[in-house]
Amino acid sequence: MEVLDSGWLTTGAKAREFEERFAALVGAEHAVALNSCTAALHLALEALGVGPRDEVLVPTWTFAATAEVVAYQRARPILLDVEPDSLNITPEIVRAAVTPRTRAVIPVHFAGDPADVAGLREVLDPLDIPVIEDAAHAFPCEPRPANGRLVGALGRAGAYSFYATKTITTGEGGMLVTDDGTLADRARVMSLHGISKHAWNRYTASGSWWYEIEAAGFKYNLTDLAAALGLAQLARAHELLDARTRLAGTYRQLLERSAVADLVELPAPARHGTHAWHLFVLRLNLSRLGIDRAAVIEALGARGIGASVHFIPLHMHPYHRRRQDVRRARLPNATAEFPRVISLPIWPGMSATDVASVVTALEEILTPGRR
Ligand SMILES: *Cc1c(COP(=O)(O)O)cnc(C)c1O
């Protein structure tokens, strides 16, 4: 209401305040508020000068955004297999994929389970290859060992999402964080039409009518309306995390003791930090079931329970399948895990009773004979 009453709806003081609070919370020098995580990933690559003939390593186990931003820069996304427990890329996987053309690596902290950024940096820092974290699922997560920063602020740059389903939301929104002042300045300029920093100040009281276009930029800025939502969500981030963590614990407790305990696999414990529980991903032991994943999702849906799949690996989508290097790629873990993953509902407003009814529904669906 304060933003509406002020009459200043687009990027201004609230967006600045959101950036400052966010940077302080994650322990990064700079934060740039943007209208999506996709924009943040794109601007990080652009600022690093990633271009044609460059390769950027990304997991195949991710959302469209992680790879498409590489294509925006006319560079080539190289799809990597994932470690089967976490469904994250590892230092070993990355080491085997690095070539002289590798210009950046984008790990995804899948479901909110932190990837091993410290391990990735041990491999990549000596080669001067930057890590750009796709932290769309991973806010707020502490790395292990803790180092005064949050996951997403461990590489050269990090990108967070405030999309409607993410752990904090502004409807649509994102944040780019970095300690690199040159990268932050370039991202800021490119986020608003390539108009120079000098001209950026025209949005303040001390601004003037003069502006200069320095490059063909983008329209990626976050509005003050969205930033106001972000500030309110930020203040509740740990309360929302606690709710998700409790719900994940309830799922674990009930599933371990349930009639389907031997028919499903629970998420593996997070090894490189605290889990954000953006998603609760179950694996079906398909060989013991007389029903496939699609039928399970449909049967849950018929009971009013919305389940989904995260993700259909990138290499299975037509756009990537048409790419020759993808057709040749060996991605056995992602390919094997894909048919068995199912994301159960998890959101802070859910109750323990809701979780219990999901588990009961799974029992009814997976063990029809036994009940
Ligand atoms: C949601 C998501 C994004 C994109 O976030 P937007 O804010 O919608 O651009 C990027 N990467 C992953 C892994 C995501 O799940």
GROMACS .gro file of C-alpha atoms and ligand atoms in nm:
model
  386
    1MET     CA    1   0.000   0.000   0.000
    2GLU     CA    2   0.293   0.230   0.074
    3VAL     CA    3   0.421   0.180  -0.282
    4LEU     CA    4   0.076   0.237  -0.434
    5ASP     CA    5   0.021   0.547  -0.223
    6SER     CA    6   0.366   0.682  -0.315
    7GLY     CA    7   0.271   0.683  -0.683
    8TRP     CA    8   0.616   0.533  -0.768
    9LEU     CA    9   0.526   0.189  -0.901
   10THR     CA   10   0.827   0.083  -1.103
   11THR     CA   11   1.194   0.041  -1.007
   12GLY     CA   12   1.293   0.284  -0.733
   13ALA     CA   13   1.362   0.303  -0.361
   14LYS     CA   14   1.186  -0.025  -0.270
   15ALA     CA   15   1.384  -0.223  -0.526
   16ARG     CA   16   1.706  -0.068  -0.388
   17GLU     CA   17   1.603  -0.158  -0.033
   18PHE     CA   18   1.519  -0.517  -0.140
   19GLU     CA   19   1.864  -0.547  -0.303
   20GLU     CA   20   2.043  -0.418   0.005
   21ARG     CA   21   1.858  -0.645   0.246
   22PHE     CA   22   1.901  -0.944   0.018
   23ALA     CA   23   2.276  -0.886  -0.032
   24ALA     CA   24   2.324  -0.853   0.344
   25LEU     CA   25   2.128  -1.171   0.414
   26VAL     CA   26   2.313  -1.392   0.163
   27GLY     CA   27   2.652  -1.232   0.236
   28ALA     CA   28   2.721  -1.098  -0.115
   29GLU     CA   29   2.870  -0.757  -0.198
   30HIS     CA   30   2.610  -0.673  -0.464
   31ALA     CA   31   2.254  -0.769  -0.548
   32VAL     CA   32   2.060  -0.664  -0.858
   33ALA     CA   33   1.680  -0.705  -0.844
   34LEU     CA   34   1.537  -0.837  -1.170
   35ASN     CA   35   1.204  -0.957  -1.307
   36SER     CA   36   1.315  -1.326  -1.312
   37CYS     CA   37   1.588  -1.572  -1.224
   38THR     CA   38   1.619  -1.636  -1.597
   39ALA     CA   39   1.714  -1.269  -1.641
   40ALA     CA   40   1.970  -1.301  -1.361
   41LEU     CA   41   2.133  -1.607  -1.522
   42HIS     CA   42   2.133  -1.436  -1.861
   43LEU     CA   43   2.286  -1.113  -1.733
   44ALA     CA   44   2.559  -1.304  -1.547
   45LEU     CA   45   2.662  -1.478  -1.872
   46GLU     CA   46   2.640  -1.154  -2.066
   47ALA     CA   47   2.851  -0.967  -1.812
   48LEU     CA   48   3.113  -1.242  -1.821
   49GLY     CA   49   3.133  -1.204  -2.199
   50VAL     CA   50   3.011  -1.556  -2.282
   51GLY     CA   51   2.957  -1.569  -2.658
   52PRO     CA   52   2.965  -1.773  -2.978
   53ARG     CA   53   3.177  -2.093  -2.970
   54ASP     CA   54   3.187  -2.085  -2.589
   55GLU     CA   55   3.060  -2.384  -2.394
   56VAL     CA   56   2.869  -2.356  -2.068
   57LEU     CA   57   2.818  -2.670  -1.859
   58VAL     CA   58   2.466  -2.717  -1.719
   59PRO     CA   59   2.291  -3.018  -1.569
   60THR     CA   60   2.038  -3.190  -1.793
   61TRP     CA   61   1.828  -3.222  -1.476
   62THR     CA   62   1.688  -2.868  -1.466
   63PHE     CA   63   1.427  -2.628  -1.594
   64ALA     CA   64   1.442  -2.476  -1.944
   65ALA     CA   65   1.593  -2.150  -1.816
   66THR     CA   66   1.934  -2.285  -1.711
   67ALA     CA   67   2.026  -2.379  -2.068
   68GLU     CA   68   1.826  -2.130  -2.275
   69VAL     CA   69   2.021  -1.836  -2.132
   70VAL     CA   70   2.338  -1.991  -2.279
   71ALA     CA   71   2.168  -2.004  -2.619
   72TYR     CA   72   2.064  -1.638  -2.581
   73GLN     CA   73   2.437  -1.558  -2.587
   74ARG     CA   74   2.488  -1.779  -2.896
   75ALA     CA   75   2.701  -2.009  -2.682
   76ARG     CA   76   2.649  -2.383  -2.647
   77PRO     CA   77   2.490  -2.539  -2.338
   78ILE     CA   78   2.667  -2.869  -2.266
   79LEU     CA   79   2.425  -3.097  -2.082
   80LEU     CA   80   2.576  -3.294  -1.794
   81ASP     CA   81   2.451  -3.606  -1.623
   82VAL     CA   82   2.372  -3.586  -1.250
   83GLU     CA   83   2.464  -3.786  -0.943
   84PRO     CA   84   2.163  -4.012  -0.877
   85ASP     CA   85   2.100  -3.937  -0.505
   86SER     CA   86   2.091  -3.558  -0.520
   87LEU     CA   87   2.024  -3.519  -0.893
   88ASN     CA   88   2.294  -3.248  -0.882
   89ILE     CA   89   2.615  -3.219  -1.082
   90THR     CA   90   2.936  -3.302  -0.892
   91PRO     CA   91   3.302  -3.195  -0.916
   92GLU     CA   92   3.385  -3.533  -1.078
   93ILE     CA   93   3.116  -3.495  -1.346
   94VAL     CA   94   3.230  -3.141  -1.421
   95ARG     CA   95   3.601  -3.230  -1.430
   96ALA     CA   96   3.532  -3.492  -1.697
   97ALA     CA   97   3.336  -3.243  -1.911
   98VAL     CA   98   3.564  -2.938  -1.907
   99THR     CA   99   3.724  -2.849  -2.243
  100PRO     CA  100   3.934  -2.549  -2.353
  101ARG     CA  101   3.604  -2.394  -2.468
  102THR     CA  102   3.433  -2.415  -2.127
  103ARG     CA  103   3.355  -2.057  -2.023
  104ALA     CA  104   3.128  -2.111  -1.723
  105VAL     CA  105   2.949  -2.379  -1.520
  106ILE     CA  106   2.593  -2.341  -1.388
  107PRO     CA  107   2.516  -2.585  -1.105
  108VAL     CA  108   2.151  -2.614  -0.997
  109HIS     CA  109   2.075  -2.684  -0.631
  110PHE     CA  110   1.799  -2.924  -0.724
  111ALA     CA  111   1.487  -2.920  -0.504
  112GLY     CA  112   1.676  -2.706  -0.251
  113ASP     CA  113   1.955  -2.960  -0.188
  114PRO     CA  114   2.280  -2.762  -0.222
  115ALA     CA  115   2.529  -2.878  -0.487
  116ASP     CA  116   2.896  -2.901  -0.384
  117VAL     CA  117   3.002  -2.552  -0.490
  118ALA     CA  118   3.324  -2.564  -0.286
  119GLY     CA  119   3.419  -2.887  -0.462
  120LEU     CA  120   3.328  -2.741  -0.801
  121ARG     CA  121   3.546  -2.439  -0.730
  122GLU     CA  122   3.841  -2.661  -0.640
  123VAL     CA  123   3.820  -2.797  -0.994
  124LEU     CA  124   3.730  -2.472  -1.172
  125ASP     CA  125   3.913  -2.190  -0.991
  126PRO     CA  126   4.259  -2.303  -1.113
  127LEU     CA  127   4.120  -2.303  -1.469
  128ASP     CA  128   3.968  -1.958  -1.419
  129ILE     CA  129   3.622  -2.090  -1.509
  130PRO     CA  130   3.348  -1.909  -1.315
  131VAL     CA  131   3.065  -2.084  -1.130
  132ILE     CA  132   2.723  -1.923  -1.172
  133GLU     CA  133   2.481  -2.077  -0.925
  134ASP     CA  134   2.124  -2.138  -1.032
  135ALA     CA  135   1.981  -2.098  -0.683
  136ALA     CA  136   1.619  -2.088  -0.799
  137HIS     CA  137   1.533  -2.369  -0.552
  138ALA     CA  138   1.782  -2.287  -0.282
  139PHE     CA  139   1.677  -1.993  -0.069
  140PRO     CA  140   1.761  -1.978   0.213
  141CYS     CA  141   2.023  -2.257   0.245
  142GLU     CA  142   2.339  -2.261   0.455
  143PRO     CA  143   2.633  -2.436   0.292
  144ARG     CA  144   2.818  -2.706   0.486
  145PRO     CA  145   3.069  -2.618   0.622
  146ALA     CA  146   2.907  -2.282   0.701
  147ASN     CA  147   3.109  -1.979   0.590
  148GLY     CA  148   2.893  -1.678   0.672
  149ARG     CA  149   2.725  -1.686   0.331
  150LEU     CA  150   2.416  -1.853   0.194
  151VAL     CA  151   2.403  -2.092  -0.100
  152GLY     CA  152   2.376  -1.882  -0.417
  153ALA     CA  153   2.649  -1.648  -0.291
  154LEU     CA  154   2.929  -1.905  -0.318
  155GLY     CA  155   3.033  -1.868  -0.684
  156ARG     CA  156   3.120  -1.575  -0.912
  157ALA     CA  157   2.749  -1.499  -0.940
  158GLY     CA  158   2.423  -1.648  -0.818
  159ALA     CA  159   2.065  -1.627  -0.944
  160TYR     CA  160   1.754  -1.661  -0.726
  161SER     CA  161   1.392  -1.692  -0.837
  162PHE     CA  162   1.085  -1.530  -0.683
  163TYR     CA  163   0.846  -1.707  -0.919
  164ALA     CA  164   0.506  -1.792  -0.769
  165THR     CA  165   0.600  -2.145  -0.662
  166LYS     CA  166   0.947  -2.074  -0.522
  167THR     CA  167   1.042  -2.050  -0.154
  168ILE     CA  168   0.986  -1.675  -0.145
  169THR     CA  169   0.789  -1.499  -0.416
  170THR     CA  170   0.709  -1.165  -0.572
  171GLY     CA  171   0.472  -1.324  -0.829
  172GLU     CA  172   0.752  -1.298  -1.084
  173GLY     CA  173   1.100  -1.183  -0.988
  174GLY     CA  174   1.464  -1.270  -0.941
  175MET     CA  175   1.791  -1.154  -0.791
  176LEU     CA  176   2.147  -1.162  -0.918
  177VAL     CA  177   2.417  -1.158  -0.650
  178THR     CA  178   2.794  -1.127  -0.686
  179ASP     CA  179   3.104  -0.984  -0.517
  180ASP     CA  180   3.228  -0.866  -0.857
  181GLY     CA  181   3.150  -0.494  -0.887
  182THR     CA  182   3.221  -0.487  -1.261
  183LEU     CA  183   2.979  -0.776  -1.320
  184ALA     CA  184   2.712  -0.609  -1.104
  185ASP     CA  185   2.751  -0.275  -1.285
  186ARG     CA  186   2.723  -0.436  -1.627
  187ALA     CA  187   2.417  -0.638  -1.521
  188ARG     CA  188   2.252  -0.325  -1.385
  189VAL     CA  189   2.311  -0.135  -1.709
  190MET     CA  190   2.194  -0.426  -1.927
  191SER     CA  191   1.888  -0.483  -1.710
  192LEU     CA  192   1.747  -0.152  -1.828
  193HIS     CA  193   1.807  -0.108  -2.203
  194GLY     CA  194   2.185  -0.073  -2.180
  195ILE     CA  195   2.138   0.275  -2.047
  196SER     CA  196   2.450   0.391  -1.864
  197LYS     CA  197   2.484   0.399  -1.490
  198HIS     CA  198   2.504   0.774  -1.505
  199ALA     CA  199   2.161   0.785  -1.662
  200TRP     CA  200   2.024   0.531  -1.415
  201ASN     CA  201   2.031   0.816  -1.164
  202ARG     CA  202   1.765   0.998  -1.361
  203TYR     CA  203   1.519   0.786  -1.165
  204THR     CA  204   1.630   0.958  -0.846
  205ALA     CA  205   1.557   1.308  -0.727
  206SER     CA  206   1.906   1.415  -0.836
  207GLY     CA  207   1.858   1.272  -1.186
  208SER     CA  208   1.845   1.470  -1.506
  209TRP     CA  209   1.692   1.430  -1.853
  210TRP     CA  210   2.021   1.312  -2.009
  211TYR     CA  211   2.082   0.944  -2.079
  212GLU     CA  212   2.319   0.738  -2.289
  213ILE     CA  213   2.260   0.396  -2.447
  214GLU     CA  214   2.582   0.199  -2.419
  215ALA     CA  215   2.467  -0.137  -2.557
  216ALA     CA  216   2.155  -0.318  -2.679
  217GLY     CA  217   2.023  -0.403  -2.336
  218PHE     CA  218   1.716  -0.580  -2.201
  219LYS     CA  219   1.405  -0.493  -1.999
  220TYR     CA  220   1.470  -0.699  -1.688
  221ASN     CA  221   1.410  -0.457  -1.399
  222LEU     CA  222   1.198  -0.543  -1.093
  223THR     CA  223   0.915  -0.306  -1.002
  224ASP     CA  224   0.883  -0.142  -0.662
  225LEU     CA  225   0.544  -0.313  -0.632
  226ALA     CA  226   0.714  -0.652  -0.663
  227ALA     CA  227   1.004  -0.544  -0.439
  228ALA     CA  228   0.758  -0.453  -0.163
  229LEU     CA  229   0.625  -0.808  -0.176
  230GLY     CA  230   0.985  -0.931  -0.175
  231LEU     CA  231   1.073  -0.733   0.138
  232ALA     CA  232   0.771  -0.877   0.320
  233GLN     CA  233   0.860  -1.229   0.207
  234LEU     CA  234   1.225  -1.182   0.301
  235ALA     CA  235   1.123  -1.099   0.658
  236ARG     CA  236   0.936  -1.433   0.668
  237ALA     CA  237   1.195  -1.642   0.483
  238HIS     CA  238   1.304  -1.843   0.786
  239GLU     CA  239   0.950  -1.894   0.912
  240LEU     CA  240   0.854  -2.026   0.566
  241LEU     CA  241   1.164  -2.247   0.560
  242ASP     CA  242   1.076  -2.390   0.903
  243ALA     CA  243   0.728  -2.478   0.777
  244ARG     CA  244   0.868  -2.656   0.470
  245THR     CA  245   1.128  -2.838   0.681
  246ARG     CA  246   0.859  -2.958   0.924
  247LEU     CA  247   0.642  -3.083   0.638
  248ALA     CA  248   0.935  -3.269   0.481
  249GLY     CA  249   1.001  -3.428   0.821
  250THR     CA  250   0.637  -3.534   0.850
  251TYR     CA  251   0.646  -3.689   0.502
  252ARG     CA  252   0.961  -3.880   0.597
  253GLN     CA  253   0.820  -4.006   0.928
  254LEU     CA  254   0.488  -4.117   0.781
  255LEU     CA  255   0.635  -4.272   0.465
  256GLU     CA  256   0.902  -4.466   0.656
  257ARG     CA  257   0.630  -4.635   0.863
  258SER     CA  258   0.374  -4.667   0.585
  259ALA     CA  259   0.255  -4.961   0.377
  260VAL     CA  260   0.446  -4.814   0.081
  261ALA     CA  261   0.782  -4.787   0.260
  262ASP     CA  262   0.940  -5.056   0.038
  263LEU     CA  263   0.777  -4.922  -0.278
  264VAL     CA  264   0.926  -4.572  -0.270
  265GLU     CA  265   1.259  -4.405  -0.196
  266LEU     CA  266   1.275  -4.091   0.015
  267PRO     CA  267   1.492  -3.791  -0.076
  268ALA     CA  268   1.856  -3.852   0.023
  269PRO     CA  269   1.982  -3.631   0.308
  270ALA     CA  270   2.146  -3.307   0.192
  271ARG     CA  271   2.525  -3.346   0.205
  272HIS     CA  272   2.655  -2.999   0.119
  273GLY     CA  273   2.426  -2.771   0.318
  274THR     CA  274   2.080  -2.729   0.462
  275HIS     CA  275   1.783  -2.821   0.242
  276ALA     CA  276   1.532  -2.553   0.136
  277TRP     CA  277   1.261  -2.812   0.060
  278HIS     CA  278   1.135  -2.625  -0.244
  279LEU     CA  279   1.038  -2.972  -0.369
  280PHE     CA  280   0.976  -3.307  -0.200
  281VAL     CA  281   1.080  -3.558  -0.465
  282LEU     CA  282   0.993  -3.923  -0.413
  283ARG     CA  283   1.126  -4.209  -0.630
  284LEU     CA  284   0.898  -4.496  -0.718
  285ASN     CA  285   1.045  -4.847  -0.712
  286LEU     CA  286   0.884  -4.921  -1.046
  287SER     CA  287   0.998  -5.284  -1.058
  288ARG     CA  288   0.784  -5.357  -0.750
  289LEU     CA  289   0.482  -5.166  -0.873
  290GLY     CA  290   0.208  -5.262  -1.115
  291ILE     CA  291   0.152  -4.898  -1.203
  292ASP     CA  292   0.365  -4.635  -1.375
  293ARG     CA  293   0.442  -4.279  -1.267
  294ALA     CA  294   0.186  -4.113  -1.496
  295ALA     CA  295  -0.091  -4.333  -1.353
  296VAL     CA  296   0.016  -4.247  -0.997
  297ILE     CA  297  -0.001  -3.874  -1.074
  298GLU     CA  298  -0.341  -3.919  -1.238
  299ALA     CA  299  -0.477  -4.118  -0.941
  300LEU     CA  300  -0.348  -3.853  -0.698
  301GLY     CA  301  -0.511  -3.586  -0.915
  302ALA     CA  302  -0.842  -3.774  -0.900
  303ARG     CA  303  -0.818  -3.744  -0.519
  304GLY     CA  304  -0.756  -3.369  -0.545
  305ILE     CA  305  -0.381  -3.397  -0.485
  306GLY     CA  306  -0.156  -3.210  -0.727
  307ALA     CA  307   0.169  -3.396  -0.793
  308SER     CA  308   0.416  -3.318  -1.067
  309VAL     CA  309   0.755  -3.407  -1.219
  310HIS     CA  310   1.075  -3.208  -1.174
  311PHE     CA  311   1.222  -3.227  -1.424
  312ILE     CA  312   1.178  -3.378  -1.767
  313PRO     CA  313   1.555  -3.377  -1.835
  314LEU     CA  314   1.656  -3.123  -2.098
  315HIS     CA  315   1.801  -3.389  -2.328
  316MET     CA  316   1.453  -3.543  -2.365
  317HIS     CA  317   1.297  -3.224  -2.506
  318PRO     CA  318   1.267  -3.173  -2.883
  319TYR     CA  319   1.475  -2.853  -2.890
  320HIS     CA  320   1.775  -3.016  -2.725
  321ARG     CA  321   1.726  -3.354  -2.894
  322ARG     CA  322   1.771  -3.180  -3.229
  323ARG     CA  323   2.120  -3.070  -3.125
  324GLN     CA  324   2.384  -3.313  -3.247
  325ASP     CA  325   2.608  -3.308  -2.939
  326VAL     CA  326   2.305  -3.384  -2.722
  327ARG     CA  327   2.213  -3.688  -2.933
  328ARG     CA  328   2.565  -3.819  -2.875
  329ALA     CA  329   2.572  -3.734  -2.502
  330ARG     CA  330   2.568  -4.011  -2.245
  331LEU     CA  331   2.336  -3.916  -1.960
  332PRO     CA  332   2.255  -4.253  -1.800
  333ASN     CA  333   2.166  -4.143  -1.446
  334ALA     CA  334   1.920  -3.874  -1.554
  335THR     CA  335   1.767  -4.106  -1.810
  336ALA     CA  336   1.726  -4.385  -1.552
  337GLU     CA  337   1.588  -4.166  -1.274
  338PHE     CA  338   1.342  -3.971  -1.489
  339PRO     CA  339   1.059  -4.231  -1.505
  340ARG     CA  340   1.055  -4.274  -1.125
  341VAL     CA  341   1.052  -3.920  -0.983
  342ILE     CA  342   0.738  -3.762  -0.852
  343SER     CA  343   0.713  -3.428  -0.669
  344LEU     CA  344   0.461  -3.444  -0.386
  345PRO     CA  345   0.283  -3.127  -0.272
  346ILE     CA  346   0.483  -2.915  -0.026
  347TRP     CA  347   0.411  -2.553   0.059
  348PRO     CA  348   0.418  -2.356   0.385
  349GLY     CA  349   0.037  -2.342   0.421
  350MET     CA  350   0.005  -2.720   0.415
  351SER     CA  351  -0.086  -2.892   0.742
  352ALA     CA  352   0.046  -3.219   0.888
  353THR     CA  353  -0.304  -3.358   0.821
  354ASP     CA  354  -0.267  -3.268   0.454
  355VAL     CA  355   0.062  -3.458   0.445
  356ALA     CA  356  -0.103  -3.757   0.612
  357SER     CA  357  -0.379  -3.757   0.351
  358VAL     CA  358  -0.122  -3.756   0.070
  359VAL     CA  359   0.051  -4.056   0.229
  360THR     CA  360  -0.282  -4.237   0.271
  361ALA     CA  361  -0.366  -4.168  -0.093
  362LEU     CA  362  -0.027  -4.310  -0.198
  363GLU     CA  363  -0.096  -4.623   0.008
  364GLU     CA  364  -0.432  -4.668  -0.161
  365ILE     CA  365  -0.284  -4.613  -0.507
  366LEU     CA  366   0.036  -4.815  -0.472
  367THR     CA  367  -0.100  -5.111  -0.270
  368PRO     CA  368  -0.457  -5.158  -0.392
  369GLY     CA  369  -0.458  -5.530  -0.307
  370ARG     CA  370  -0.333  -5.487   0.047
  371ARG     CA  371  -0.610  -5.257   0.167
  372LIG     C1  372   1.212  -2.161  -1.169
  372LIG     C2  373   1.349  -2.191  -1.217
  372LIG     C3  374   1.424  -2.100  -1.292
  372LIG     C4  375   1.366  -1.975  -1.350
  372LIG     O1  376   1.313  -1.889  -1.259
  372LIG     P1  377   1.226  -1.765  -1.313
  372LIG     O2  378   1.229  -1.670  -1.198
  372LIG     O3  379   1.091  -1.818  -1.343
  372LIG     O4  380   1.296  -1.712  -1.432
  372LIG     C5  381   1.556  -2.129  -1.322
  372LIG     N1  382   1.611  -2.245  -1.282
  372LIG     C6  383   1.541  -2.337  -1.213
  372LIG     C7  384   1.610  -2.463  -1.173
  372LIG     C8  385   1.407  -2.315  -1.181
  372LIG     O5  386   1.337  -2.410  -1.117
   0.00000   0.00000   0.00000
